[in-house]
Coordinates of C-alpha atoms in Angstrom, one line a residue:
M1280 CA 90.1 118.3 82.6
D1281 CA 90.9 118.6 85.8
D1282 CA 89.8 115.9 87.9
P1283 CA 92.4 113.4 88.5
L1284 CA 91.8 109.5 87.9
L1285 CA 89.9 108.1 89.5
V1286 CA 91.5 104.6 90.7
I1287 CA 89.3 102.0 92.2
V1288 CA 91.1 98.2 93.4
D1289 CA 89.4 95.5 94.6
A1290 CA 91.7 94.4 97.2
A1291 CA 90.3 90.9 97.4
N1292 CA 90.8 90.3 93.7
V1293 CA 94.0 91.9 93.8
I1294 CA 95.7 89.8 97.4
G1295 CA 94.2 87.3 95.6
S1296 CA 96.1 86.3 92.5
V1297 CA 98.8 85.2 94.3
P1298 CA 99.5 82.5 95.7
D1299 CA 101.1 84.0 99.3
G1300 CA 100.1 82.7 102.4
W1301 CA 97.4 86.2 102.2
W1302 CA 94.3 83.7 103.8
R1303 CA 96.5 83.4 107.1
D1304 CA 96.1 87.2 107.5
R1305 CA 93.6 88.5 104.8
R1306 CA 93.8 92.3 107.2
G1307 CA 96.9 91.8 107.2
A1308 CA 97.8 91.3 103.3
A1309 CA 95.3 94.3 102.5
E1310 CA 97.3 96.3 104.9
R1311 CA 100.6 95.7 102.7
L1312 CA 98.6 96.1 99.3
R1313 CA 96.9 99.4 100.9
D1314 CA 101.0 101.0 102.0
R1315 CA 102.2 99.5 98.7
L1316 CA 99.7 101.8 97.0
A1317 CA 100.2 104.4 99.1
R1318 CA 104.3 104.5 97.8
D1319 CA 103.8 103.1 94.3
G1320 CA 100.7 104.4 93.8
V1321 CA 99.5 103.3 90.3
P1322 CA 102.4 103.4 88.0
G1323 CA 103.0 104.3 84.8
R1324 CA 101.0 106.8 85.4
D1325 CA 101.4 110.2 85.4
R1326 CA 98.7 112.1 85.7
P1327 CA 96.9 112.8 90.0
V1328 CA 95.0 109.9 90.5
E1329 CA 92.0 109.2 93.2
L1330 CA 93.4 106.1 95.1
V1331 CA 90.5 104.1 96.8
M1332 CA 90.7 100.6 98.0
V1333 CA 88.0 98.4 98.6
V1334 CA 87.6 95.2 100.3
E1335 CA 85.1 93.2 102.3
G1336 CA 84.5 89.7 104.9
A1337 CA 87.5 90.0 107.4
A1338 CA 89.6 93.4 105.7
R1339 CA 86.6 95.6 107.0
G1340 CA 88.5 98.1 109.7
V1341 CA 91.8 99.1 107.3
E1342 CA 92.6 102.7 107.9
P1343 CA 92.6 104.6 104.8
V1344 CA 96.1 106.9 105.2
P1345 CA 97.3 108.8 102.7
G1346 CA 97.0 109.2 99.7
V1347 CA 94.6 105.6 100.2
R1348 CA 91.2 105.6 101.0
V1349 CA 89.7 102.0 102.1
D1350 CA 86.2 101.2 100.9
A1351 CA 84.4 98.7 103.3
A1352 CA 82.3 97.4 101.6
P1353 CA 78.6 96.5 103.6
R1354 CA 78.2 93.4 101.3
S1355 CA 79.7 92.6 98.0
G1356 CA 82.6 94.5 96.9
D1357 CA 81.9 93.6 93.5
D1358 CA 78.6 95.3 93.9
R1359 CA 80.2 98.1 96.1
I1360 CA 83.1 98.9 93.2
V1361 CA 80.2 99.2 90.7
E1362 CA 77.9 102.1 92.7
L1363 CA 81.3 104.1 92.9
V1364 CA 82.3 103.8 89.7
A1365 CA 78.3 104.7 88.8
G1366 CA 78.5 107.6 91.4
E1367 CA 81.8 109.3 91.6
G1368 CA 83.3 107.9 88.3
R1369 CA 80.7 109.4 86.8
G1370 CA 81.9 112.4 84.0
R1371 CA 85.6 111.7 84.6
P1372 CA 88.5 109.3 84.4
C1373 CA 88.1 105.6 85.7
L1374 CA 89.7 102.6 86.5
V1375 CA 89.3 99.9 88.2
I1376 CA 91.4 96.9 88.9
T1377 CA 90.5 93.8 89.1
A1378 CA 90.7 90.1 87.1
D1379 CA 87.0 89.1 87.5
R1380 CA 85.6 88.7 84.3
E1381 CA 81.6 89.1 85.8
L1382 CA 83.4 93.0 87.4
R1383 CA 85.6 94.2 84.5
R1384 CA 81.7 93.2 82.4
R1385 CA 80.2 95.4 84.2
V1386 CA 82.1 98.6 85.2
G1387 CA 83.3 98.1 80.9
E1388 CA 79.5 99.0 80.7
L1389 CA 79.8 101.9 82.9
G1390 CA 82.4 103.5 80.7
A1391 CA 85.3 102.9 83.0
E1392 CA 88.7 101.2 81.6
V1393 CA 90.1 97.9 83.4
A1394 CA 93.6 96.9 84.1
G1395 CA 94.7 93.8 86.0
P1396 CA 95.9 93.4 89.5
R1397 CA 99.9 92.9 88.4
T1398 CA 99.6 97.0 87.5
V1399 CA 99.3 96.9 91.4
R1400 CA 100.4 94.8 92.5
G1401 CA 104.6 95.1 92.4
E1402 CA 106.5 92.5 93.5
P1403 CA 106.2 90.7 96.2

């Protein structure tokens, strides 16, 4: 299989998984997550990955960097993630990083693998 693993990161959920003061600077927290993803990728994955970080709200406007595409959800981040899985993830391996139970169910029904925030969270 030639397609890299499509990894879609629910930025708000991953950022919100640790109470480290992210709420004081949501955009800065999203930029720190983006930079960690660009540096570390997805630990434990030995195949090439295509990283997409979905942002919403105050984190809109975060710029992409080499290795991490940033997708600003026009409305709900969860809905945008489902759209990406149904579109870009169709017919290729797809992993969604989130702890949101309803989102996990929705993308799982579309065939995506799901993992929790610790997968990419790293050490604060």
